[in-house]
mmCIF file of C-alpha atoms in Angstrom:
data_model
loop_
_atom_site.group_PDB
_atom_site.id
_atom_site.type_symbol
_atom_site.label_atom_id
_atom_site.label_comp_id
_atom_site.label_asym_id
_atom_site.label_seq_id
_atom_site.Cartn_x
_atom_site.Cartn_y
_atom_site.Cartn_z
ATOM 1 C CA MET R 1436 -10.441 -13.120 -19.457
ATOM 2 C CA LYS R 1437 -7.127 -10.499 -19.666
ATOM 3 C CA CYS R 1438 -4.642 -9.543 -17.106
ATOM 4 C CA LYS R 1439 -6.035 -6.048 -16.079
ATOM 5 C CA ARG R 1440 -3.976 -2.713 -16.860
ATOM 6 C CA PHE R 1441 -3.999 0.751 -15.346
ATOM 7 C CA ARG R 1442 -2.664 3.712 -14.809
ATOM 8 C CA ILE R 1443 0.525 3.052 -12.830
ATOM 9 C CA GLU R 1444 2.447 5.950 -12.831
ATOM 10 C CA ASP R 1445 -0.380 7.277 -10.561
ATOM 11 C CA LEU R 1446 1.372 5.317 -7.860
ATOM 12 C CA ARG R 1447 3.976 7.270 -6.155
ATOM 13 C CA ASN R 1448 7.108 5.345 -5.667
ATOM 14 C CA GLU R 1449 6.863 3.078 -2.528
ATOM 15 C CA GLU R 1450 3.938 2.106 -3.974
ATOM 16 C CA TRP R 1451 4.694 1.267 -7.181
ATOM 17 C CA PHE R 1452 7.524 -0.385 -5.902
ATOM 18 C CA GLN R 1453 5.422 -2.592 -3.341
ATOM 19 C CA PHE R 1454 2.830 -3.067 -6.812
ATOM 20 C CA TYR R 1455 6.131 -4.684 -8.447
ATOM 21 C CA THR R 1456 7.336 -6.706 -5.737
ATOM 22 C CA GLU R 1457 3.875 -8.361 -5.451
ATOM 23 C CA PHE R 1458 3.854 -8.571 -9.200
ATOM 24 C CA LYS R 1459 7.654 -10.730 -8.986
ATOM 25 C CA THR R 1460 6.556 -12.372 -6.471
ATOM 26 C CA LEU R 1461 3.488 -14.274 -8.309
ATOM 27 C CA VAL R 1462 5.236 -14.352 -11.928
ATOM 28 C CA GLU R 1463 8.093 -16.357 -9.839
ATOM 29 C CA GLN R 1464 5.539 -18.788 -7.808
ATOM 30 C CA HIS R 1465 3.960 -18.767 -11.424
ATOM 31 C CA ASN R 1466 7.452 -19.965 -12.943
ATOM 32 C CA PRO R 1467 7.850 -17.170 -16.065
ATOM 33 C CA GLY R 1468 8.712 -20.079 -18.352
ATOM 34 C CA ALA R 1469 5.596 -21.491 -18.412
ATOM 35 C CA LEU R 1470 3.769 -17.670 -18.378
ATOM 36 C CA ASN R 1471 6.212 -17.628 -21.358
ATOM 37 C CA ILE R 1472 7.570 -14.163 -19.731
ATOM 38 C CA GLU R 1473 11.026 -15.927 -19.333
ATOM 39 C CA ALA R 1474 13.043 -13.492 -21.295
ATOM 40 C CA LEU R 1475 10.524 -10.426 -20.452
ATOM 41 C CA PHE R 1476 10.843 -11.162 -16.696
ATOM 42 C CA ALA R 1477 14.776 -11.428 -16.700
ATOM 43 C CA THR R 1478 14.406 -8.311 -18.252
ATOM 44 C CA PHE R 1479 11.846 -7.165 -15.206
ATOM 45 C CA LEU R 1480 14.178 -8.564 -12.672
ATOM 46 C CA SER R 1481 17.635 -6.506 -13.577
ATOM 47 C CA LEU R 1482 15.352 -2.953 -13.515
ATOM 48 C CA TYR R 1483 13.878 -4.112 -10.218
ATOM 49 C CA ALA R 1484 16.552 -4.673 -8.477
ATOM 50 C CA GLY R 1485 17.871 -1.345 -9.936
ATOM 51 C CA ALA R 1486 14.907 0.259 -8.375
ATOM 52 C CA ASP R 1487 15.701 -1.119 -5.466
ATOM 53 C CA GLU R 1488 18.801 0.651 -5.202
ATOM 54 C CA ALA R 1489 17.316 3.559 -6.383
ATOM 55 C CA ILE R 1490 14.530 3.406 -3.568
ATOM 56 C CA GLU R 1491 16.665 3.218 -0.907
ATOM 57 C CA LEU R 1492 18.803 6.591 -1.908
ATOM 58 C CA ILE R 1493 16.036 8.745 -2.700
ATOM 59 C CA ARG R 1494 14.778 7.348 1.426
ATOM 60 C CA LYS R 1495 18.250 8.481 2.605
ATOM 61 C CA SER R 1496 18.608 11.212 0.743
ATOM 62 C CA ALA R 1497 16.487 13.446 3.317
ATOM 63 C CA THR R 1498 16.898 11.049 6.402
ATOM 64 C CA THR R 1499 20.706 12.078 7.376
ATOM 65 C CA GLU R 1500 22.039 12.923 10.933
ATOM 66 C CA GLN R 1501 22.668 16.798 10.360
ATOM 67 C CA LEU R 1502 19.652 17.385 8.704
ATOM 68 C CA ALA R 1503 17.740 15.998 12.417
ATOM 69 C CA GLU R 1504 20.309 17.755 13.644
ATOM 70 C CA ALA R 1505 18.587 20.797 12.256
ATOM 71 C CA ASP R 1506 15.122 19.622 12.729
ATOM 72 C CA HIS R 1507 15.689 19.158 16.039
ATOM 73 C CA ALA R 1508 17.364 22.666 17.061
ATOM 74 C CA ARG R 1509 14.069 24.662 15.226
ATOM 75 C CA ASP R 1510 12.357 21.805 18.069
ATOM 76 C CA ILE R 1511 14.333 23.050 21.133
ATOM 77 C CA VAL R 1512 13.092 26.873 20.028
ATOM 78 C CA PHE R 1513 9.522 26.381 18.768
ATOM 79 C CA ARG R 1514 9.091 24.481 22.199
ATOM 80 C CA GLY R 1515 10.901 26.825 23.799
ATOM 81 C CA PHE R 1516 8.321 30.196 22.510
ATOM 82 C CA ALA R 1517 5.679 28.427 23.368
ATOM 83 C CA ASP R 1518 7.065 27.809 26.686
ATOM 84 C CA ALA R 1519 7.641 32.123 26.099
ATOM 85 C CA VAL R 1520 4.227 32.777 25.162
ATOM 86 C CA LYS R 1521 2.752 30.405 27.947
ATOM 87 C CA ALA R 1522 4.688 32.454 31.247
ATOM 88 C CA GLY R 1523 3.168 35.314 29.841
ATOM 89 C CA LEU R 1524 0.074 33.918 30.253
ATOM 90 C CA ASN R 1525 0.639 34.341 33.701
ATOM 91 C CA HIS R 1526 2.240 37.906 34.141
ATOM 92 C CA PHE R 1527 1.583 40.002 36.872
ATOM 93 C CA ASP R 1528 1.081 43.122 33.391
ATOM 94 C CA PRO R 1529 -2.697 42.866 32.127
ATOM 95 C CA ILE R 1530 -1.326 44.191 28.891
ATOM 96 C CA ARG R 1531 1.650 41.442 28.350
ATOM 97 C CA ARG R 1532 -1.133 38.930 29.785
ATOM 98 C CA GLU R 1533 -3.637 39.977 27.022
ATOM 99 C CA ALA R 1534 -0.911 39.651 23.987
ATOM 100 C CA ALA R 1535 0.397 36.105 26.045
ATOM 101 C CA ARG R 1536 -3.100 35.372 24.965
ATOM 102 C CA ARG R 1537 -2.782 36.668 21.972
ATOM 103 C CA LEU R 1538 -0.499 34.570 20.440
ATOM 104 C CA LYS R 1539 -1.377 31.290 21.953
ATOM 105 C CA ILE R 1540 -4.572 31.182 19.707
ATOM 106 C CA VAL R 1541 -1.891 31.609 16.651
ATOM 107 C CA PHE R 1542 -0.051 28.379 18.550
ATOM 108 C CA ASP R 1543 -3.203 26.496 19.319
ATOM 109 C CA HIS R 1544 -4.011 27.171 15.603
ATOM 110 C CA TYR R 1545 -0.571 25.510 14.355
ATOM 111 C CA GLY R 1546 -0.245 22.446 17.274
ATOM 112 C CA ASN R 1547 2.436 21.130 17.695
ATOM 113 C CA ILE R 1548 4.273 22.238 14.662
ATOM 114 C CA ALA R 1549 7.279 19.743 15.645
ATOM 115 C CA ARG R 1550 5.766 16.713 15.710
ATOM 116 C CA LYS R 1551 5.440 16.974 11.193
ATOM 117 C CA SER R 1552 7.796 15.432 8.888
ATOM 118 C CA TYR R 1553 10.106 17.723 8.241
ATOM 119 C CA ASP R 1554 8.250 19.484 4.873
ATOM 120 C CA GLU R 1555 5.337 19.998 6.402
ATOM 121 C CA GLU R 1556 6.691 21.533 9.719
ATOM 122 C CA THR R 1557 9.522 23.808 7.401
ATOM 123 C CA ALA R 1558 5.951 24.933 5.659
ATOM 124 C CA SER R 1559 4.577 25.444 9.000
ATOM 125 C CA ILE R 1560 7.182 27.606 10.288
ATOM 126 C CA TYR R 1561 7.094 29.913 7.779
ATOM 127 C CA ASN R 1562 3.519 29.904 7.526
ATOM 128 C CA PHE R 1563 3.650 30.515 11.019
ATOM 129 C CA ILE R 1564 5.841 33.861 11.096
ATOM 130 C CA GLN R 1565 4.698 35.440 8.404
ATOM 131 C CA GLU R 1566 1.282 35.356 10.601
ATOM 132 C CA ILE R 1567 2.759 36.217 14.025
ATOM 133 C CA ARG R 1568 4.908 39.229 12.304
ATOM 134 C CA THR R 1569 2.378 40.764 9.768
ATOM 135 C CA SER R 1570 -1.210 40.327 11.941
ATOM 136 C CA TYR R 1571 0.988 39.953 15.535
ATOM 137 C CA ALA R 1572 3.747 42.482 15.479
ATOM 138 C CA ALA R 1573 2.181 44.258 18.307
ATOM 139 C CA GLU R 1574 1.559 41.445 20.261
ATOM 140 C CA ILE R 1575 5.587 40.389 19.792
ATOM 141 C CA GLN R 1576 6.920 43.294 20.492
ATOM 142 C CA THR R 1577 4.842 43.559 23.948
ATOM 143 C CA LEU R 1578 5.889 40.432 24.987
ATOM 144 C CA GLU R 1579 8.859 40.841 23.709
ATOM 145 C CA VAL R 1580 9.405 37.668 22.064
ATOM 146 C CA TYR R 1581 10.611 39.115 18.905
ATOM 147 C CA ASP R 1582 14.572 36.889 18.937
ATOM 148 C CA TRP R 1583 12.785 33.832 20.043
ATOM 149 C CA VAL R 1584 10.586 34.432 16.346
ATOM 150 C CA ASN R 1585 13.666 34.970 14.054
ATOM 151 C CA ILE R 1586 16.071 32.470 15.812
ATOM 152 C CA LEU R 1587 13.137 30.526 14.459
ATOM 153 C CA GLU R 1588 12.966 31.630 11.156
ATOM 154 C CA ALA R 1589 16.526 31.701 11.285
ATOM 155 C CA ASP R 1590 17.173 27.715 12.274
ATOM 156 C CA ASN R 1591 14.069 26.960 9.739
ATOM 157 C CA LYS R 1592 16.084 28.223 7.009
ATOM 158 C CA THR R 1593 18.705 27.075 7.453
ATOM 159 C CA PHE R 1594 16.872 23.534 8.127
ATOM 160 C CA ASP R 1595 15.403 23.815 4.427
ATOM 161 C CA ALA R 1596 18.928 24.882 2.481
ATOM 162 C CA LEU R 1597 20.332 21.753 3.838
ATOM 163 C CA LYS R 1598 17.538 19.909 2.997
ATOM 164 C CA GLN R 1599 17.760 21.572 -0.426
ATOM 165 C CA THR R 1600 21.316 21.048 -0.564
ATOM 166 C CA ARG R 1601 21.230 17.078 -0.214
ATOM 167 C CA TYR R 1602 19.036 16.736 -2.749
ATOM 168 C CA THR R 1603 20.396 19.143 -4.842
ATOM 169 C CA GLU R 1604 24.277 16.566 -4.675
ATOM 170 C CA GLY R 1605 22.339 13.151 -5.004
ATOM 171 C CA ALA R 1606 18.290 12.265 -4.745
ATOM 172 C CA GLY R 1607 18.152 15.276 -8.062
ATOM 173 C CA LYS R 1608 19.914 12.243 -9.801
ATOM 174 C CA THR R 1609 18.215 9.580 -7.953
ATOM 175 C CA GLY R 1610 15.141 10.738 -8.738
ATOM 176 C CA LEU R 1611 15.764 11.405 -12.784
ATOM 177 C CA ARG R 1612 17.286 7.750 -12.846
ATOM 178 C CA MET R 1613 14.314 6.808 -10.634
ATOM 179 C CA ALA R 1614 12.299 8.361 -13.520
ATOM 180 C CA ASN R 1615 13.960 6.460 -16.364
ATOM 181 C CA ILE R 1616 14.068 2.912 -14.348
ATOM 182 C CA ARG R 1617 9.741 3.174 -13.635
ATOM 183 C CA ARG R 1618 9.594 4.307 -17.129
ATOM 184 C CA GLU R 1619 11.428 1.186 -18.584
ATOM 185 C CA THR R 1620 9.515 -1.193 -16.116
ATOM 186 C CA ASN R 1621 5.900 0.173 -16.924
ATOM 187 C CA ASN R 1622 6.661 -0.780 -20.300
ATOM 188 C CA THR R 1623 8.032 -3.933 -20.159
ATOM 189 C CA TRP R 1624 5.441 -4.864 -17.571
ATOM 190 C CA ARG R 1625 2.617 -4.075 -20.142
ATOM 191 C CA ASP R 1626 4.906 -6.371 -22.363
ATOM 192 C CA MET R 1627 4.569 -8.801 -20.416
ATOM 193 C CA LEU R 1628 0.395 -8.992 -19.686
ATOM 194 C CA ASP R 1629 -0.080 -8.594 -23.229
ATOM 195 C CA ARG R 1630 2.011 -11.510 -23.726
ATOM 196 C CA ILE R 1631 0.046 -13.396 -21.366
ATOM 197 C CA ASP R 1632 -2.952 -12.368 -22.736
ATOM 198 C CA ALA R 1633 -1.641 -13.145 -26.329
ATOM 199 C CA SER R 1634 -0.475 -16.382 -24.815
ATOM 200 C CA MET R 1635 -4.390 -17.688 -23.453
ATOM 201 C CA LEU R 1636 -5.894 -16.360 -26.478
ATOM 202 C CA LEU R 1637 -3.489 -19.010 -28.452
ATOM 203 C CA ASN R 1638 -2.931 -21.609 -25.914
ATOM 204 C CA GLY R 1639 -6.113 -21.468 -24.231
ATOM 205 C CA GLU R 1640 -6.596 -19.783 -20.280
ATOM 206 C CA ALA R 1641 -6.887 -22.627 -18.540
ATOM 207 C CA PRO R 1642 -2.651 -22.625 -18.117
ATOM 208 C CA TYR R 1643 -2.720 -18.424 -17.517
ATOM 209 C CA ALA R 1644 -5.707 -18.376 -15.179
ATOM 210 C CA PRO R 1645 -3.808 -19.179 -11.797
ATOM 211 C CA PHE R 1646 -1.668 -16.510 -12.393
ATOM 212 C CA VAL R 1647 -3.998 -13.752 -13.701
ATOM 213 C CA ASN R 1648 -7.279 -14.175 -11.655
ATOM 214 C CA ALA R 1649 -4.293 -13.919 -8.834
ATOM 215 C CA LEU R 1650 -2.485 -10.761 -10.240
ATOM 216 C CA ASN R 1651 -6.036 -8.750 -11.245
ATOM 217 C CA ILE R 1652 -7.021 -9.684 -7.560
ATOM 218 C CA ARG R 1653 -4.132 -6.881 -6.558
ATOM 219 C CA THR R 1654 -3.850 -4.518 -9.341
ATOM 220 C CA ASP R 1655 -7.618 -4.026 -8.228
ATOM 221 C CA HIS R 1656 -6.266 -3.050 -4.583
ATOM 222 C CA TYR R 1657 -3.792 -0.890 -6.337
ATOM 223 C CA ILE R 1658 -7.129 1.028 -8.583
ATOM 224 C CA ASP R 1659 -8.554 1.344 -5.462
ATOM 225 C CA ILE R 1660 -5.903 3.206 -4.356
ATOM 226 C CA LEU R 1661 -5.617 5.816 -6.689
ATOM 227 C CA ALA R 1662 -8.963 6.137 -7.087
ATOM 228 C CA GLN R 1663 -9.297 6.775 -3.378
ATOM 229 C CA ARG R 1664 -7.191 9.414 -3.257
ATOM 230 C CA LYS R 1665 -8.763 10.859 -6.440
ATOM 231 C CA GLY R 1666 -11.849 10.890 -4.400
ATOM 232 C CA ARG R 1667 -10.051 12.900 -1.610
ATOM 233 C CA ALA R 1668 -8.552 14.613 -4.060
ATOM 234 C CA ALA R 1669 -11.986 16.313 -5.000
ATOM 235 C CA LYS R 1670 -13.088 16.565 -1.679
ATOM 236 C CA LYS R 1671 -10.390 18.642 -0.450
ATOM 237 C CA LYS R 1672 -11.110 21.147 -3.876
ATOM 238 C CA ASP R 1673 -14.399 21.266 -2.924
ATOM 239 C CA ASP R 1674 -14.239 22.763 0.568
ATOM 240 C CA THR R 1675 -11.030 24.465 -0.367
ATOM 241 C CA GLY R 1676 -11.072 26.048 -4.145
ATOM 242 C CA LYS R 1677 -8.011 24.591 -3.992
ATOM 243 C CA PRO R 1678 -6.742 20.923 -5.591
ATOM 244 C CA GLU R 1679 -5.065 18.509 -2.960
#
């Protein structure tokens, strides 16, 4: 019997922290002293506290009131633009009706962009604007909705600049701190597993088996998460020719 290992570095921050939360609870239930990892676990607890703080800062860095307001502003413009095109479908001028019909195809393709996550919406609006400006310039001119395009682009750039500023000022430093904490925590975790494996060889498996079995079950769950993600990425690459 041995403690299972895996590439914990591949977990995303939230997954990584959740794994160590479960690990921490499990060690406390089985007593770090009885597992012969008391000193290492104390180091781990200090790193875990730092990770908890860093993750909370990362969560907050991209969800400020200013970002929410800027996102709301571009959402309103996008919906207004969609309504303007929809209204054009009922225009008395058949040329304008046809322009509106063609533009609506683009809107239908992108869906409700305003419901997407911050980063997805920023990218979608950028792609949306590039497409209608290059492929539907005549329709924009005919329907006289170029002001909507310009305002939507400006609002999207304002949002993105604000988000990047927030990351530069705070999340960048926090992200670096998180990377360092992750590396140190992973090393300490592996040292604890090595100590437990060595103790089983020295003292027999029986005192450690309940902990190791419970830990390995949890480890398998996270191994499955990474395997599923790898499978989805491989499928997407096969479908599009590009990695996820």
